[in-house]
C-alpha positions as a printed Julia matrix, in Angstrom:
285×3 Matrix{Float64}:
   7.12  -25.69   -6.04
   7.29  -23.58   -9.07
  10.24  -21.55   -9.81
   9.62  -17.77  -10.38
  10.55  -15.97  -13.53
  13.84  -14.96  -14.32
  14.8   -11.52  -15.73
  17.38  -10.76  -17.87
  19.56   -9.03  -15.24
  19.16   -8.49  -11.71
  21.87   -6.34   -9.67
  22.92   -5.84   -6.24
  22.88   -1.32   -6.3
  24.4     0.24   -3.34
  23.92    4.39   -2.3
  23.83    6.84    0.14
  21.29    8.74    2.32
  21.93   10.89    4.76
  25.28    9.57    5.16
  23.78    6.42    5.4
  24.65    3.13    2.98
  21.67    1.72    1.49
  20.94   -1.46   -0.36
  19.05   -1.74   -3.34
  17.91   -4.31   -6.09
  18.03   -3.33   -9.7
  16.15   -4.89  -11.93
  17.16   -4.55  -15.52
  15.22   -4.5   -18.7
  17.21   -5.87  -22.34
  15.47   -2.73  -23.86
  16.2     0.42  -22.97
  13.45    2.71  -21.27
  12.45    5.65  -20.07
  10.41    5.14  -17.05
  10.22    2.36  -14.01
   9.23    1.23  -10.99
  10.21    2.1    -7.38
   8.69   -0.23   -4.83
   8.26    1.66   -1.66
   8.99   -0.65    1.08
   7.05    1.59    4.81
   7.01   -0.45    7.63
   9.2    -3.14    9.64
   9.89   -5.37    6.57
  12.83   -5.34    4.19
  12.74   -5.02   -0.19
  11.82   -9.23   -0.56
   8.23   -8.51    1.04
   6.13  -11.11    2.21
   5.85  -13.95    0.66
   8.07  -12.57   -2.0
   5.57  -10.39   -3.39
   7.94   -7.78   -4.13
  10.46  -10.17   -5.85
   7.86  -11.37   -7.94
   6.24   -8.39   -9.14
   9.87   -6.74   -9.78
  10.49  -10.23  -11.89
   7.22   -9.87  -13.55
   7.06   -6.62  -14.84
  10.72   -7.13  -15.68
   8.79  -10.36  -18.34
   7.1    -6.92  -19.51
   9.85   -4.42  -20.29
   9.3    -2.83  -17.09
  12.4    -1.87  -15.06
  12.37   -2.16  -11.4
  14.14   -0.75   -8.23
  13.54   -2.62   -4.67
  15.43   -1.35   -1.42
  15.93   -1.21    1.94
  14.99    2.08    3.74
  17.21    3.38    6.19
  17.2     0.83    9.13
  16.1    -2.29    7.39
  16.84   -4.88    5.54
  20.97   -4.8     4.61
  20.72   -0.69    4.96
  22.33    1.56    7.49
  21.49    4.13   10.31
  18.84    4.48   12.24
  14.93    3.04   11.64
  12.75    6.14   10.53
   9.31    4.99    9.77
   7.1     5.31    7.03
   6.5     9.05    7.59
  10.38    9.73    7.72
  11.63    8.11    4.2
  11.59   10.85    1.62
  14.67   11.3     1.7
  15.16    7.4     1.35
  12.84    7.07   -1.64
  14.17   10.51   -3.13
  18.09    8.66   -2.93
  16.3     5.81   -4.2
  15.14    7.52   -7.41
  19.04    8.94   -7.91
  20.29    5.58   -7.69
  17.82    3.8    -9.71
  18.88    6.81  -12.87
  22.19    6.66  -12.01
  21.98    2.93  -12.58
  19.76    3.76  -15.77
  20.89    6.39  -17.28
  17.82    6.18  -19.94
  15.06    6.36  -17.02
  13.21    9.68  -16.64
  10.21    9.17  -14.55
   9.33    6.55  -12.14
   6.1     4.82  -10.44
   6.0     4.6    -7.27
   4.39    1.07   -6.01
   3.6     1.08   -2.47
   1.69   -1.78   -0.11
   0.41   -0.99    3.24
   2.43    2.18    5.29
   4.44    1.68    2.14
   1.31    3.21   -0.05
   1.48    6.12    2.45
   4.86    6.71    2.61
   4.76    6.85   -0.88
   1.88    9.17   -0.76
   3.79   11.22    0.82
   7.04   11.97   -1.25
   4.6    11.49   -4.6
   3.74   14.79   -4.92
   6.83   16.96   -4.26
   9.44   15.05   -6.88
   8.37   15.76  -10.61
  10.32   12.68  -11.91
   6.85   10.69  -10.37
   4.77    9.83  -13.12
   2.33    7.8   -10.97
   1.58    5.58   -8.28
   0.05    2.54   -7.1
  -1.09    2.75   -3.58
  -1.9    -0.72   -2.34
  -4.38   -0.65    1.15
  -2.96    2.55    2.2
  -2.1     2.44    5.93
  -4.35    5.62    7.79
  -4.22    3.63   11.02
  -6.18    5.11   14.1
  -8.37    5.01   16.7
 -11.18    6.62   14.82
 -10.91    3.95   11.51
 -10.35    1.21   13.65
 -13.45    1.97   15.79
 -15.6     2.61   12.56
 -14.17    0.07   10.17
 -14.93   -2.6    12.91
 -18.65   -1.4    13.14
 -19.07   -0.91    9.79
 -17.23   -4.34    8.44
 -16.79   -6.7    10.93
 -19.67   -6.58   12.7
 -22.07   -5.93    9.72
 -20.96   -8.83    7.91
 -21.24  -10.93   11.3
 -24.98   -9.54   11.24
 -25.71  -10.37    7.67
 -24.4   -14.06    8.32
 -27.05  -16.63    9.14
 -24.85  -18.36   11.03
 -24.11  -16.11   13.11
 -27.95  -15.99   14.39
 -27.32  -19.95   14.82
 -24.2   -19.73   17.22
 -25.93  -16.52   18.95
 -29.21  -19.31   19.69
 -27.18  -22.19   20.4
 -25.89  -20.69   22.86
 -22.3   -19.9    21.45
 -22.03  -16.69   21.61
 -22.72  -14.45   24.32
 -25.36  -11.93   23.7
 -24.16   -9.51   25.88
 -20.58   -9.81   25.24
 -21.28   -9.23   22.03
 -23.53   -6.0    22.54
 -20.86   -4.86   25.06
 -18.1    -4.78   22.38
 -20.39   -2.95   19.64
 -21.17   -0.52   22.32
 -17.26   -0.11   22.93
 -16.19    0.42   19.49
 -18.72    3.01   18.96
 -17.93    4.7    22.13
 -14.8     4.85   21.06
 -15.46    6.26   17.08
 -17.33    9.16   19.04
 -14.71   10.0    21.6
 -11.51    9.67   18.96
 -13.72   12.01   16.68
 -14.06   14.44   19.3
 -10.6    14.38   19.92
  -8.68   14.33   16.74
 -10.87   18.13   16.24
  -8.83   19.73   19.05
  -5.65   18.74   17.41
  -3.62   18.73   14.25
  -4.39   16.72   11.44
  -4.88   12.78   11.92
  -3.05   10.33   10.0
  -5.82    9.28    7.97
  -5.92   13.38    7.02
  -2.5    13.69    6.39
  -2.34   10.62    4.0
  -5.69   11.75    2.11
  -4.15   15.41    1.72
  -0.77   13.3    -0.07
  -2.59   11.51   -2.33
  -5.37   14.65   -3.29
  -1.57   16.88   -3.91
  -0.66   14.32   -6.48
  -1.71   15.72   -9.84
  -0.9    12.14  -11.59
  -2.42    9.06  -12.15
  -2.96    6.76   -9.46
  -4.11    2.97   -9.21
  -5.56    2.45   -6.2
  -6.11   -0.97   -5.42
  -8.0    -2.31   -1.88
  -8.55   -5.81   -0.67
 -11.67   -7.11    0.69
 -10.2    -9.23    3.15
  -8.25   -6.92    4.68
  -9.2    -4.27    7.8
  -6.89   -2.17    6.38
  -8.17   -1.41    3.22
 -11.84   -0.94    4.83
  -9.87    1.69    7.31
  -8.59    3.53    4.33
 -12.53    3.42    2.63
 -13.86    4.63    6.23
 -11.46    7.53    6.27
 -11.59    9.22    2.54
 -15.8     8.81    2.34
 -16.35   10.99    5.28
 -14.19   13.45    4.29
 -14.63   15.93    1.04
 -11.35   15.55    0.37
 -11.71   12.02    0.41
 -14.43   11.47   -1.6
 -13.0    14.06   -3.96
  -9.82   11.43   -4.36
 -12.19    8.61   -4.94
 -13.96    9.75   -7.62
 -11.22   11.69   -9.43
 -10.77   10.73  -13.01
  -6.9    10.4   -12.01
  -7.63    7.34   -9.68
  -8.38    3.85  -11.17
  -9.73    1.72   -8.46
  -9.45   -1.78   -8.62
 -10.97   -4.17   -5.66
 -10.06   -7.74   -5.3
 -12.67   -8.91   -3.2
 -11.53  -12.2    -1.57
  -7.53  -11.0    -1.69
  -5.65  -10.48    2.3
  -3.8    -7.46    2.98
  -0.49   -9.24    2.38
  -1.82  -11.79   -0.63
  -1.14  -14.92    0.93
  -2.03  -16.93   -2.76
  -0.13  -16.93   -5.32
  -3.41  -16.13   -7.63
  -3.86  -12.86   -5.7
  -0.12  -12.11   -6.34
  -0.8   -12.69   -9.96
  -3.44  -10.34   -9.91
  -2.41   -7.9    -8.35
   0.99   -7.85  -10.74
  -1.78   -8.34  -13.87
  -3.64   -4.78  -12.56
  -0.33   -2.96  -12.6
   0.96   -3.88  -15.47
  -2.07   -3.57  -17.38
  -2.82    0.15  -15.71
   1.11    0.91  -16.87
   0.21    0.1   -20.25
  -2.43    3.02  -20.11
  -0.13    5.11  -18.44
């Protein structure tokens, strides 16, 4: 088992919210700098991540001169209060920003690197705070019945179709024709119906996270997974949309796809690569 880099300081940062007491990791730099990363932490998981991702990414962009702040949201991890969810933490991630300045003095603007409802919530809060210089927005979460319905037509079953041995099991006997023709049937049934009725109400999730990242006048890396429902989700949702599209093929957003890579990066060679994106697209920034 290989031991994971070691930065030159790593502290234990503690700050309020709401009246809250949060927890935070600082990571610090021997060089003074002015900008660093936040990683957004949106869903029912605490500031480690899985499989350590987020301890290794802080670590390695710390090898790179790049400061880093990991915390727990309201509700998780070592934090306070009550759980908010990812659409309820800008005030977490705007406490989060004081702390990690107060902590370093010489830090102006920050990134903001988000995975999963993470990515959204950081969406979010991105585009009201100046001090955000950019963001990485990792399989953004847009979650619903629509994307579900569509990104399971469009990805699951498509690449069952294109796979000869799917044709095999479907002669041999091993899968059921008509089970299988039922549940196409039902996930398209149900991409028409949840179209019809996200018009007769207010703007969808998928919308509302689309809208975030279009208001963000700053560079963005936006990196998707091909192994991951998620990430197709997110692709479903911003190409049938203008607005959508529009983000996709802004000059602002650097896409990057890893095509074999899980939503949560199970390998460590994934991990690497993903931490080898960002810190080459902060050396651009």
């Amino acid at each position: 088992m290989q031991a994971e880099e070691v930065t030159v300081g790593e502290a234990a940062v503690s700050f309020q919210c709401a009246g809250d007491r949060l927890v935070g990791i600082l990571h610090r730099t021997p060089e003074p700098t002015r900008r660093g990363v936040l990683i957004v932490v949106g869903g029912p998981q605490y500031r480690i991540g899985a499989h350590r991702q987020f301890v290794s990414l802080a670590r390695k962009f710390c090898a790179e001169g790049i400061p880093v702040f990991r915390f727990d949201a309201r509700g998780m991890g070592d934090s306070d209060g009550e759980l908010q969810g990812f659409e309820s933490i800008s005030q977490d991630i705007a406490a989060a920003i004081d702390a990690f300045q107060a902590a370093e003095p010489g830090i102006e603007r920050v990134v903001l690197w988000g995975l999963c409802d993470g990515a959204s919530a950081a969406a979010f809060y991105g585009h009201q705070d100046p001090r955000v210089a950019g963001m990485v927005l990792v399989n953004p979460w847009v979650r619903s019945e629509a994307t579900q319905a569509e990104a399971t037509l469009k990805h699951h079953y498509g690449r069952r179709i294109a796979d000869p041995e799917t044709w095999r099991r479907l002669a041999s006997g091993k899968i059921s024709l008509g089970q299988s023709i039922g549940s196409i049937a039902g996930s398209l049934r149900t991409s028409i119906a949840a179209r019809v009725g996200t018009a007769k109400v207010a703007a969808s999730l998928p919308e509302r996270v689309i809208d975030a990242i279009d208001r963000f006048e700053g560079p963005i890396l936006l990196v998707l997974c091909g192994n991951d429902f998620t990430a197709q989700e997110f692709l479903v949702a911003a190409r049938k949309s203008d607005t959508g599209r529009q983000v996709l093929e802004a000059p602002r957003v650097t896409q990057r796809h890893l095509p074999e890579a899980n939503h949560t990066f199970s390998k460590k060679t994934w991990r690497d690569e993903i931490a080898a994106q960002t810190i080459s697209w902060l050396g651009d920034l």
